[in-house]
Short mmCIF file of C-alpha atoms in Angstrom, two decimals:
data_model
loop_
_atom_site.label_atom_id
_atom_site.label_comp_id
_atom_site.label_asym_id
_atom_site.label_seq_id
_atom_site.Cartn_x
_atom_site.Cartn_y
_atom_site.Cartn_z
CA MET A 35 -74.54 -61.10 5.65
CA THR A 36 -76.42 -60.81 2.35
CA SER A 37 -74.18 -60.93 -0.68
CA SER A 38 -75.14 -57.43 -1.82
CA GLU A 39 -73.65 -55.80 1.29
CA ARG A 40 -70.24 -54.33 0.62
CA ILE A 41 -67.91 -54.93 3.54
CA TRP A 42 -65.14 -52.38 3.95
CA THR A 43 -61.96 -53.69 5.49
CA ALA A 44 -58.83 -52.34 7.12
CA ALA A 45 -55.57 -53.60 8.55
CA LEU A 46 -53.13 -51.98 10.95
CA VAL A 47 -49.35 -52.20 11.13
CA VAL A 48 -48.00 -51.15 14.52
CA ILE A 49 -44.35 -50.20 14.13
CA GLY A 50 -42.21 -50.26 17.23
CA ASP A 51 -39.49 -52.15 19.05
CA GLU A 52 -40.93 -50.80 22.29
CA ILE A 53 -44.09 -52.89 21.89
CA LEU A 54 -42.17 -56.05 20.97
CA SER A 55 -39.80 -55.67 23.92
CA GLY A 56 -42.73 -55.40 26.33
CA ARG A 57 -41.56 -51.96 27.46
CA THR A 58 -44.65 -50.17 26.19
CA HIS A 59 -48.19 -51.52 26.33
CA ASP A 60 -49.76 -50.81 22.98
CA ARG A 61 -52.86 -48.67 23.13
CA ASN A 62 -53.29 -47.99 19.43
CA ILE A 63 -54.72 -51.38 18.45
CA ALA A 64 -57.80 -50.88 20.64
CA GLN A 65 -58.03 -47.20 19.73
CA VAL A 66 -57.91 -47.80 15.97
CA ALA A 67 -60.18 -50.86 16.26
CA SER A 68 -62.88 -48.91 18.11
CA TRP A 69 -62.64 -45.99 15.72
CA LEU A 70 -62.94 -48.24 12.65
CA GLN A 71 -65.96 -49.96 14.19
CA VAL A 72 -67.78 -46.62 14.27
CA GLN A 73 -66.77 -45.84 10.67
CA GLY A 74 -68.34 -49.13 9.50
CA ILE A 75 -64.95 -50.51 8.53
CA ARG A 76 -63.90 -53.95 9.69
CA LEU A 77 -60.39 -54.42 11.08
CA VAL A 78 -59.27 -57.79 9.75
CA GLU A 79 -55.62 -58.01 10.79
CA VAL A 80 -53.01 -56.27 12.89
CA ARG A 81 -49.27 -56.81 12.65
CA VAL A 82 -46.72 -55.51 15.12
CA VAL A 83 -43.28 -55.27 13.52
CA ALA A 84 -39.87 -54.00 14.60
CA ASP A 85 -38.21 -50.74 13.51
CA VAL A 86 -36.57 -52.59 10.61
CA GLU A 87 -37.22 -51.35 7.10
CA ALA A 88 -37.49 -54.80 5.48
CA HIS A 89 -40.07 -55.90 8.05
CA ILE A 90 -42.21 -52.81 7.55
CA VAL A 91 -41.98 -53.11 3.77
CA GLU A 92 -43.10 -56.74 3.88
CA ALA A 93 -46.09 -56.07 6.13
CA VAL A 94 -47.21 -53.07 4.07
CA GLN A 95 -46.88 -54.91 0.76
CA ALA A 96 -48.73 -57.98 2.04
CA LEU A 97 -51.62 -56.10 3.61
CA ARG A 98 -52.27 -53.10 1.40
CA VAL A 99 -53.57 -55.18 -1.50
CA ARG A 100 -55.96 -57.13 0.74
CA VAL A 101 -57.84 -54.35 2.45
CA ASP A 102 -59.59 -51.12 1.59
CA TYR A 103 -57.56 -49.11 4.08
CA LEU A 104 -54.18 -49.79 5.65
CA PHE A 105 -53.13 -47.85 8.72
CA THR A 106 -49.74 -47.66 10.36
CA THR A 107 -48.84 -46.24 13.76
CA GLY A 108 -45.36 -45.28 14.89
CA GLY A 109 -42.07 -44.27 13.38
CA ILE A 110 -42.95 -40.90 11.85
CA GLY A 111 -41.06 -38.69 14.31
CA PRO A 112 -37.79 -36.79 13.93
CA THR A 113 -35.25 -39.32 15.25
CA HIS A 114 -33.03 -41.93 13.59
CA ASP A 115 -35.35 -44.79 14.62
CA ASP A 116 -38.27 -43.22 12.74
CA ILE A 117 -38.13 -45.03 9.41
CA THR A 118 -41.77 -45.54 8.47
CA VAL A 119 -41.76 -42.96 5.66
CA ASP A 120 -38.70 -44.51 4.04
CA ALA A 121 -40.11 -48.02 4.39
CA VAL A 122 -43.50 -47.11 2.93
CA ALA A 123 -41.88 -45.22 0.04
CA ALA A 124 -39.76 -48.33 -0.64
CA ALA A 125 -42.86 -50.55 -0.46
CA LEU A 126 -44.63 -48.35 -3.01
CA GLY A 127 -41.54 -47.83 -5.17
CA VAL A 128 -41.62 -44.02 -4.95
CA PRO A 129 -38.99 -41.55 -3.74
CA VAL A 130 -39.16 -39.63 -0.47
CA VAL A 131 -39.70 -35.89 -0.90
CA ILE A 132 -40.21 -32.89 1.37
CA HIS A 133 -43.90 -31.95 1.37
CA PRO A 134 -44.00 -28.12 1.12
CA GLU A 135 -47.23 -27.79 3.10
CA ALA A 136 -45.93 -30.07 5.87
CA ARG A 137 -42.75 -28.01 6.02
CA ALA A 138 -44.79 -24.83 6.29
CA MET A 139 -46.97 -26.35 9.04
CA LEU A 140 -43.89 -27.32 11.04
CA GLU A 141 -42.31 -23.92 10.49
CA ARG A 142 -45.42 -22.15 11.77
CA TYR A 143 -45.60 -24.50 14.74
CA TYR A 144 -41.97 -24.07 15.84
CA ASN A 145 -41.71 -20.39 14.98
CA GLY A 146 -44.86 -19.81 17.03
CA ARG A 147 -42.90 -21.24 19.95
CA GLY A 148 -39.80 -19.15 19.26
CA GLN A 149 -37.89 -22.16 17.95
CA ALA A 150 -36.13 -22.90 14.68
CA LEU A 151 -37.07 -25.54 12.13
CA SER A 152 -33.93 -27.67 12.53
CA GLU A 153 -32.81 -30.35 10.10
CA ALA A 154 -34.18 -33.06 12.42
CA ARG A 155 -37.55 -31.34 12.48
CA VAL A 156 -37.66 -31.02 8.70
CA ARG A 157 -37.45 -34.83 8.71
CA MET A 158 -41.08 -34.76 9.83
CA ALA A 159 -42.02 -33.10 6.51
CA ARG A 160 -40.64 -36.03 4.52
CA VAL A 161 -43.33 -38.03 2.72
CA PRO A 162 -43.53 -40.69 0.01
CA ASP A 163 -43.90 -38.79 -3.29
CA GLY A 164 -47.57 -38.20 -4.07
CA ALA A 165 -48.76 -38.14 -0.46
CA ALA A 166 -51.36 -35.89 1.14
CA LEU A 167 -51.32 -34.81 4.78
CA ILE A 168 -53.45 -35.77 7.78
CA PRO A 169 -53.74 -32.73 10.06
CA ASN A 170 -52.46 -33.05 13.61
CA ARG A 171 -53.43 -30.21 15.91
CA MET A 172 -51.44 -31.73 18.79
CA SER A 173 -47.84 -31.33 17.67
CA GLY A 174 -47.69 -29.72 14.25
CA ALA A 175 -46.28 -32.84 12.60
CA PRO A 176 -48.89 -34.20 10.21
CA GLY A 177 -49.83 -37.78 9.44
CA ILE A 178 -49.52 -38.96 5.86
CA ARG A 179 -52.02 -40.36 3.40
CA ILE A 180 -50.96 -42.04 0.17
CA GLU A 181 -53.12 -44.35 -1.94
CA ASN A 182 -54.98 -46.49 0.60
CA LEU A 183 -52.33 -46.00 3.29
CA PHE A 184 -52.63 -43.82 6.40
CA LEU A 185 -49.42 -43.26 8.34
CA MET A 186 -50.10 -42.07 11.85
CA ALA A 187 -48.11 -41.24 14.96
CA GLY A 188 -47.28 -43.82 17.62
CA VAL A 189 -47.99 -41.64 20.66
CA PRO A 190 -51.63 -42.51 21.41
CA HIS A 191 -53.02 -39.01 22.00
CA ILE A 192 -51.47 -37.80 18.73
CA THR A 193 -52.86 -40.85 16.92
CA ALA A 194 -56.25 -39.90 18.40
CA GLY A 195 -55.98 -36.41 16.90
CA MET A 196 -55.23 -37.86 13.48
CA LEU A 197 -58.15 -40.29 13.69
CA GLU A 198 -60.36 -37.37 14.63
CA ALA A 199 -59.21 -35.53 11.49
CA LEU A 200 -60.11 -38.61 9.41
CA THR A 201 -63.52 -39.15 11.04
CA GLY A 202 -66.28 -39.30 8.45
CA THR A 203 -63.89 -39.03 5.50
CA LEU A 204 -63.51 -42.75 4.70
CA GLU A 205 -66.29 -44.68 3.05
CA GLY A 206 -67.58 -47.55 5.17
CA GLY A 207 -70.52 -49.92 5.29
CA ALA A 208 -73.13 -50.69 7.89
CA PRO A 209 -71.39 -50.86 11.26
CA LEU A 210 -71.33 -54.19 13.02
CA GLN A 211 -73.67 -53.76 15.96
CA SER A 212 -73.46 -55.82 19.09
CA GLU A 213 -75.42 -56.76 22.15
CA THR A 214 -73.86 -58.41 25.19
CA ILE A 215 -75.53 -60.94 27.43
CA GLY A 216 -73.73 -61.64 30.69
CA CYS A 217 -74.21 -64.84 32.65
CA TRP A 218 -72.57 -66.39 35.72
CA VAL A 219 -72.03 -69.73 34.05
CA ALA A 220 -69.05 -71.75 32.83
CA GLU A 221 -69.10 -71.29 29.06
CA SER A 222 -68.49 -75.03 28.68
CA GLU A 223 -71.93 -75.68 30.22
CA VAL A 224 -73.73 -73.73 27.52
CA ALA A 225 -71.52 -74.37 24.48
CA ASP A 226 -74.24 -76.22 22.56
CA LEU A 227 -76.78 -73.55 23.29
CA LEU A 228 -74.46 -70.85 21.92
CA ARG A 229 -73.74 -72.80 18.78
CA ASN A 230 -77.46 -73.46 18.21
CA ALA A 231 -78.37 -69.79 18.65
CA GLU A 232 -75.69 -68.75 16.14
CA GLU A 233 -76.69 -71.38 13.61
CA ALA A 234 -80.40 -70.50 13.88
CA HIS A 235 -79.79 -66.89 12.75
CA ALA A 236 -76.65 -67.11 10.62
CA GLY A 237 -78.62 -67.00 7.37
CA GLU A 238 -80.65 -63.90 8.21
CA PRO A 239 -79.94 -60.39 6.83
CA GLY A 240 -76.77 -58.93 8.39
CA GLY A 241 -75.60 -62.38 9.54
CA ILE A 242 -74.85 -63.24 13.11
CA GLN A 243 -71.79 -64.13 15.14
CA ILE A 244 -71.76 -65.04 18.80
CA GLY A 245 -68.51 -64.71 20.73
CA SER A 246 -68.00 -66.17 24.19
CA TYR A 247 -65.69 -64.30 26.59
CA PRO A 248 -65.23 -66.18 29.85
CA PHE A 249 -63.89 -64.67 33.04
CA PHE A 250 -63.08 -65.65 36.61
CA ARG A 251 -64.06 -63.02 39.16
CA GLU A 252 -64.96 -62.87 42.86
CA GLY A 253 -64.27 -66.59 43.06
CA ARG A 254 -66.83 -67.49 40.38
CA VAL A 255 -66.73 -68.19 36.68
CA GLY A 256 -68.90 -66.35 34.23
CA ALA A 257 -68.97 -65.26 30.62
CA ASN A 258 -70.12 -62.43 28.44
CA PHE A 259 -71.72 -63.56 25.21
CA VAL A 260 -71.40 -60.95 22.49
CA VAL A 261 -73.91 -61.19 19.65
CA ARG A 262 -72.95 -59.26 16.50
CA SER A 263 -74.78 -58.39 13.27
CA THR A 264 -74.92 -55.54 10.79
CA SER A 265 -78.74 -55.74 10.99
CA ALA A 266 -80.42 -54.36 14.11
CA ALA A 267 -83.45 -56.62 13.56
CA THR A 268 -81.39 -59.82 13.25
CA LEU A 269 -79.31 -58.76 16.24
CA ALA A 270 -82.42 -58.25 18.39
CA ARG A 271 -83.87 -61.62 17.36
CA ALA A 272 -80.66 -63.56 18.00
CA ALA A 273 -79.99 -61.87 21.34
CA GLU A 274 -83.56 -62.61 22.44
CA HIS A 275 -83.19 -66.23 21.31
CA LEU A 276 -79.95 -66.62 23.29
CA ALA A 277 -81.29 -64.93 26.42
CA GLU A 278 -84.39 -67.15 26.38
CA ALA A 279 -82.37 -70.31 25.81
CA LEU A 280 -80.05 -69.46 28.72
CA THR A 281 -83.02 -68.67 30.97
CA ALA A 282 -84.81 -71.89 29.95
CA ALA A 283 -81.64 -73.80 30.91
CA GLY A 284 -81.92 -72.33 34.42
CA HIS A 285 -79.31 -69.53 34.17
CA ARG A 286 -79.96 -65.96 35.18
CA VAL A 287 -78.92 -63.56 32.43
CA THR A 288 -78.00 -59.89 32.45
CA ARG A 289 -78.74 -57.81 29.36
CA GLY A 290 -75.43 -56.05 29.05
CA GLU A 291 -71.90 -56.88 30.11
CA ILE A 292 -71.18 -58.16 33.58
CA MET B 245 -23.90 -57.94 17.98
CA THR B 246 -20.97 -60.22 17.23
CA SER B 247 -21.65 -62.85 14.61
CA SER B 248 -21.05 -65.75 17.01
CA GLU B 249 -24.02 -64.81 19.18
CA ARG B 250 -27.03 -66.96 18.49
CA ILE B 251 -30.22 -64.91 18.66
CA TRP B 252 -33.35 -66.83 19.58
CA THR B 253 -36.54 -65.49 18.11
CA ALA B 254 -40.26 -65.80 18.66
CA ALA B 255 -43.51 -64.59 17.11
CA LEU B 256 -47.00 -64.38 18.54
CA VAL B 257 -50.38 -64.86 16.88
CA VAL B 258 -53.22 -63.34 18.89
CA ILE B 259 -56.46 -64.97 17.84
CA GLY B 260 -59.65 -63.12 18.55
CA ASP B 261 -62.44 -61.10 16.99
CA GLU B 262 -62.83 -59.31 20.33
CA ILE B 263 -59.44 -57.61 19.92
CA LEU B 264 -60.10 -56.61 16.30
CA SER B 265 -63.51 -55.18 17.17
CA GLY B 266 -62.01 -53.01 19.89
CA ARG B 267 -64.22 -54.64 22.51
CA THR B 268 -61.31 -56.12 24.45
CA HIS B 269 -57.97 -54.43 25.03
CA ASP B 270 -55.31 -57.04 24.43
CA ARG B 271 -53.06 -57.70 27.38
CA ASN B 272 -51.26 -60.76 26.07
CA ILE B 273 -48.90 -58.97 23.69
CA ALA B 274 -47.20 -57.09 26.53
CA GLN B 275 -47.34 -60.11 28.83
CA VAL B 276 -45.75 -62.49 26.33
CA ALA B 277 -43.23 -59.83 25.21
CA SER B 278 -42.03 -59.19 28.76
CA TRP B 279 -41.81 -62.89 29.51
CA LEU B 280 -39.80 -63.61 26.35
CA GLN B 281 -37.45 -60.76 27.19
CA VAL B 282 -36.53 -62.50 30.45
CA GLN B 283 -36.07 -65.84 28.65
CA GLY B 284 -33.52 -64.25 26.29
CA ILE B 285 -35.82 -64.73 23.32
CA ARG B 286 -36.56 -61.87 20.98
CA LEU B 287 -40.16 -61.23 19.90
CA VAL B 288 -39.89 -60.24 16.25
CA GLU B 289 -43.50 -60.07 15.09
CA VAL B 290 -47.06 -60.19 16.39
CA ARG B 291 -50.16 -60.76 14.29
CA VAL B 292 -53.70 -60.32 15.48
CA VAL B 293 -56.13 -62.34 13.36
CA ALA B 294 -59.85 -63.07 13.43
CA ASP B 295 -61.51 -66.32 14.53
CA VAL B 296 -61.37 -67.55 10.93
CA GLU B 297 -59.56 -70.80 10.23
CA ALA B 298 -57.95 -69.69 6.96
CA HIS B 299 -56.53 -66.58 8.62
CA ILE B 300 -55.05 -68.52 11.52
CA VAL B 301 -53.58 -71.14 9.17
CA GLU B 302 -51.94 -68.47 7.06
CA ALA B 303 -50.36 -66.67 10.00
CA VAL B 304 -49.11 -69.90 11.56
CA GLN B 305 -47.62 -71.18 8.32
CA ALA B 306 -45.92 -67.88 7.53
CA LEU B 307 -44.40 -67.36 10.97
CA ARG B 308 -43.50 -70.82 12.26
CA VAL B 309 -40.71 -71.31 9.73
CA ARG B 310 -39.17 -67.93 10.51
CA VAL B 311 -38.76 -68.11 14.25
CA ASP B 312 -37.51 -70.50 16.89
CA TYR B 313 -40.76 -70.38 18.85
CA LEU B 314 -44.26 -69.48 17.74
CA PHE B 315 -46.89 -68.70 20.37
CA THR B 316 -50.62 -68.31 19.95
CA THR B 317 -53.14 -66.93 22.43
CA GLY B 318 -56.88 -67.45 22.28
CA GLY B 319 -59.38 -69.86 20.82
CA ILE B 320 -58.62 -73.00 22.81
CA GLY B 321 -61.76 -73.01 24.97
CA PRO B 322 -64.89 -75.17 24.76
CA THR B 323 -67.18 -73.07 22.56
CA HIS B 324 -67.93 -73.03 18.83
CA ASP B 325 -65.75 -69.96 18.27
CA ASP B 326 -62.67 -71.77 19.63
CA ILE B 327 -61.02 -73.04 16.47
CA THR B 328 -57.30 -72.67 17.13
CA VAL B 329 -56.63 -76.41 17.51
CA ASP B 330 -58.34 -77.21 14.21
CA ALA B 331 -56.54 -74.39 12.44
CA VAL B 332 -53.11 -75.37 13.75
CA ALA B 333 -53.71 -79.04 12.89
CA ALA B 334 -54.67 -77.94 9.37
CA ALA B 335 -51.56 -75.74 9.15
CA LEU B 336 -49.36 -78.69 10.13
CA GLY B 337 -51.28 -81.24 8.05
CA VAL B 338 -52.06 -83.51 10.99
CA PRO B 339 -55.41 -84.76 12.33
CA VAL B 340 -57.04 -83.58 15.55
CA VAL B 341 -57.13 -86.23 18.30
CA ILE B 342 -58.27 -86.41 21.91
CA HIS B 343 -55.19 -86.30 24.16
CA PRO B 344 -55.76 -88.97 26.87
CA GLU B 345 -53.80 -87.09 29.53
CA ALA B 346 -55.66 -83.84 28.80
CA ARG B 347 -58.95 -85.70 29.02
CA ALA B 348 -57.90 -87.17 32.38
CA MET B 349 -56.85 -83.72 33.65
CA LEU B 350 -60.20 -82.23 32.71
CA GLU B 351 -62.07 -85.18 34.22
CA ARG B 352 -60.22 -84.77 37.54
CA TYR B 353 -60.83 -81.02 37.47
CA TYR B 354 -64.58 -81.21 36.84
CA ASN B 355 -65.22 -84.31 38.97
CA GLY B 356 -63.43 -82.58 41.83
CA ARG B 357 -66.09 -79.87 41.52
CA GLY B 358 -68.97 -82.36 41.35
CA GLN B 359 -69.47 -81.72 37.64
CA ALA B 360 -69.51 -83.99 34.61
CA LEU B 361 -67.06 -83.96 31.71
CA SER B 362 -69.57 -82.92 29.06
CA GLU B 363 -69.00 -83.18 25.32
CA ALA B 364 -68.23 -79.45 25.17
CA ARG B 365 -65.59 -79.84 27.88
CA VAL B 366 -63.98 -82.80 26.14
CA ARG B 367 -63.40 -80.34 23.27
CA MET B 368 -60.66 -78.84 25.45
CA ALA B 369 -58.76 -82.16 25.29
CA ARG B 370 -58.57 -81.98 21.47
CA VAL B 371 -55.01 -81.44 20.19
CA PRO B 372 -53.16 -81.68 16.89
CA ASP B 373 -51.83 -85.25 16.67
CA GLY B 374 -48.37 -85.47 18.23
CA ALA B 375 -48.84 -82.62 20.71
CA ALA B 376 -47.66 -82.40 24.32
CA LEU B 377 -49.45 -80.45 27.04
CA ILE B 378 -48.65 -77.21 28.84
CA PRO B 379 -49.98 -77.45 32.41
CA ASN B 380 -52.54 -74.90 33.53
CA ARG B 381 -53.27 -74.86 37.23
CA MET B 382 -55.91 -72.16 36.82
CA SER B 383 -58.72 -73.97 34.99
CA GLY B 384 -57.73 -77.56 34.27
CA ALA B 385 -57.64 -77.02 30.51
CA PRO B 386 -54.03 -77.36 29.36
CA GLY B 387 -52.14 -75.40 26.73
CA ILE B 388 -50.68 -77.31 23.82
CA ARG B 389 -47.14 -77.70 22.52
CA ILE B 390 -46.38 -79.19 19.12
CA GLU B 391 -43.11 -78.78 17.20
CA ASN B 392 -42.10 -75.16 17.80
CA LEU B 393 -45.69 -74.04 18.48
CA PHE B 394 -47.16 -73.14 21.84
CA LEU B 395 -50.94 -72.72 21.96
CA MET B 396 -52.06 -70.78 25.00
CA ALA B 397 -55.30 -69.46 26.42
CA GLY B 398 -56.64 -66.00 25.62
CA VAL B 399 -57.74 -65.06 29.14
CA PRO B 400 -54.66 -63.21 30.46
CA HIS B 401 -54.40 -64.79 33.90
CA ILE B 402 -54.62 -68.27 32.39
CA THR B 403 -52.01 -67.33 29.79
CA ALA B 404 -49.83 -66.19 32.70
CA GLY B 405 -50.13 -69.61 34.34
CA MET B 406 -49.06 -71.32 31.12
CA LEU B 407 -46.08 -68.98 30.69
CA GLU B 408 -45.11 -69.76 34.28
CA ALA B 409 -45.17 -73.47 33.45
CA LEU B 410 -42.87 -72.81 30.46
CA THR B 411 -40.43 -70.58 32.37
CA GLY B 412 -36.88 -71.82 32.04
CA THR B 413 -37.80 -74.64 29.64
CA LEU B 414 -37.05 -72.88 26.34
CA GLU B 415 -33.50 -72.27 25.23
CA GLY B 416 -32.69 -68.61 24.80
CA GLY B 417 -29.67 -66.38 24.37
CA ALA B 418 -28.29 -63.44 26.25
CA PRO B 419 -31.24 -61.23 27.20
CA LEU B 420 -31.38 -57.79 25.65
CA GLN B 421 -30.63 -55.44 28.53
CA SER B 422 -31.71 -51.86 28.62
CA GLU B 423 -31.08 -48.61 30.37
CA THR B 424 -33.39 -45.63 30.16
CA ILE B 425 -32.36 -42.00 30.19
CA GLY B 426 -35.16 -39.52 30.68
CA CYS B 427 -34.94 -35.91 29.59
CA TRP B 428 -37.36 -32.97 29.43
CA VAL B 429 -36.48 -32.13 25.86
CA ALA B 430 -38.21 -32.30 22.49
CA GLU B 431 -36.68 -35.34 20.81
CA SER B 432 -36.32 -33.32 17.62
CA GLU B 433 -33.79 -31.07 19.41
CA VAL B 434 -31.46 -33.94 20.13
CA ALA B 435 -32.01 -36.20 17.13
CA ASP B 436 -28.42 -35.85 15.88
CA LEU B 437 -26.99 -36.55 19.27
CA LEU B 438 -29.01 -39.78 19.56
CA ARG B 439 -27.97 -40.95 16.15
CA ASN B 440 -24.30 -40.21 16.91
CA ALA B 441 -24.40 -42.11 20.21
CA GLU B 442 -25.92 -45.14 18.51
CA GLU B 443 -23.46 -45.08 15.63
CA ALA B 444 -20.48 -44.72 17.98
CA HIS B 445 -21.25 -48.01 19.75
CA ALA B 446 -23.11 -50.07 17.15
CA GLY B 447 -20.03 -52.14 16.31
CA GLU B 448 -19.20 -53.13 19.88
CA PRO B 449 -19.96 -56.56 21.40
CA GLY B 450 -23.70 -57.02 22.00
CA GLY B 451 -24.54 -54.20 19.59
CA ILE B 452 -26.50 -51.12 20.54
CA GLN B 453 -29.89 -49.67 19.70
CA ILE B 454 -31.26 -46.40 20.98
CA GLY B 455 -35.00 -45.86 20.90
CA SER B 456 -36.62 -42.48 21.48
CA TYR B 457 -40.04 -42.41 23.17
CA PRO B 458 -41.44 -38.89 23.33
CA PHE B 459 -44.28 -37.83 25.59
CA PHE B 460 -46.29 -34.73 26.42
CA ARG B 461 -47.05 -34.36 30.10
CA GLU B 462 -47.83 -31.56 32.55
CA GLY B 463 -47.80 -29.16 29.62
CA ARG B 464 -44.22 -30.00 28.65
CA VAL B 465 -42.59 -32.28 26.13
CA GLY B 466 -40.00 -34.83 27.11
CA ALA B 467 -38.64 -38.16 26.00
CA ASN B 468 -37.27 -41.38 27.38
CA PHE B 469 -34.27 -42.68 25.49
CA VAL B 470 -33.93 -46.44 25.83
CA VAL B 471 -30.46 -47.86 25.17
CA ARG B 472 -30.40 -51.62 24.48
CA SER B 473 -27.60 -54.18 24.17
CA THR B 474 -27.01 -57.83 24.98
CA SER B 475 -23.66 -56.78 26.54
CA ALA B 476 -23.76 -55.06 29.92
CA ALA B 477 -20.40 -53.38 29.24
CA THR B 478 -21.45 -51.94 25.88
CA LEU B 479 -24.74 -50.85 27.38
CA ALA B 480 -23.01 -49.00 30.20
CA ARG B 481 -20.61 -47.23 27.78
CA ALA B 482 -23.34 -46.18 25.37
CA ALA B 483 -25.66 -44.96 28.13
CA GLU B 484 -22.83 -42.96 29.66
CA HIS B 485 -21.95 -41.50 26.25
CA LEU B 486 -25.56 -40.44 25.68
CA ALA B 487 -26.03 -38.97 29.16
CA GLU B 488 -22.81 -36.94 28.81
CA ALA B 489 -23.74 -35.71 25.34
CA LEU B 490 -27.18 -34.59 26.54
CA THR B 491 -25.66 -32.86 29.57
CA ALA B 492 -23.02 -31.15 27.43
CA ALA B 493 -25.83 -29.84 25.21
CA GLY B 494 -27.36 -28.18 28.27
CA HIS B 495 -30.10 -30.69 29.10
CA ARG B 496 -30.68 -32.15 32.52
CA VAL B 497 -30.93 -35.93 32.39
CA THR B 498 -32.48 -38.50 34.70
CA ARG B 499 -30.94 -41.96 34.87
CA GLY B 500 -34.09 -44.01 34.59
CA GLU B 501 -37.49 -43.39 33.09
CA ILE B 502 -39.35 -40.17 33.70
#
């Protein structure tokens, strides 16, 4: 990485007892991570916290000053366990208000279905004072944007809709590109070779990182080696270097994941 | 929750660039969460951090003093990107040493396969000074236990083997039990009813929490309401209360998840 490259960073707070109890398998970490990757924004930390205001406040306060963008998922629905808006308002030291546009969006959505905008549903128009909305074409209830915070739904397909609405609107840097080299080898056999390949290219434009992801499949061990750089040229050189070194050591390599 | 009940808590640090980049979908959070649930230990926070020593150190130092048990997954293999042992040793202020028993385990494992214990493989016998081992029948490389820390592998089936070895060895409290009530209703329609049911039983032994998990399926909205308590009796009363209240409001309920 040359020093002139600006790296844009993000963190994610996943809010939900259901993840911590093991009841629900989180799908938002991978979804947000992949989306950020495409935006050229690097996800640097994720925290999963319980539906407890103090825990949410602490995570938000700790992370929002460290990253360019802080996302949350979960806890913005209409029920008593949805406390993200209150927690974020507390973290920022602002009151909670009803956002008129959010209220109107919800009213249109429910009226269009012959239903009333009940008190519980109005809860979904509550925002920290000063917030803007993130459109959500799935359920009428918008996400919320305030300062560098983006509060999104916990239900993955609704989160996806909100990410779609944000696509291309956040400034990012050069995306980290990657190339994968698969090899039926125990990673411990080629550890030196991996380290050497990384060290040989680490100082080049865009930098280089090589990750080793071992697996055990069909009775054999193997690994995928993922080479990453923000420069396509450095990436190509380092991947070629690694593939040649593995081949020279007598291993058959696959360009791409196995 | 009565005040005499001791609640045992845990946190998890997931170490891995591959999760933050979106390349790999984490499976250890759900696996560790479900396992802890059965041990009567409550998972209170998860952090996902990059393969960067300072980040691992910070997460470990922040969490280990807050919980009874701190688990990590990832970064204990033989390659250059496996830095968990060094980071944890730094967090605890102890040196890294070769554990003789771990070295012997690895030697037996590799010799039994006609392979040598290379320098890279000896790396997997490195532990923070003072550590004990967590057996791993899958790959020979043990997990590591030191103070209230448990360092486990990142590859899910190896993590599973280490959890199996730890089963029944950690003191826990009464497990949080749960009952799920499914209902084809928009959660916003029954928000008051949920809140009332929770408030009515919150002061009883074992406490009560009601979580609402909405979904959109087959063109209809619905929700699963999960009632949780450490007391079976309180749980049964609160679940019955909620089911009756939903039925009285004209909704058909399913005992169990839909």
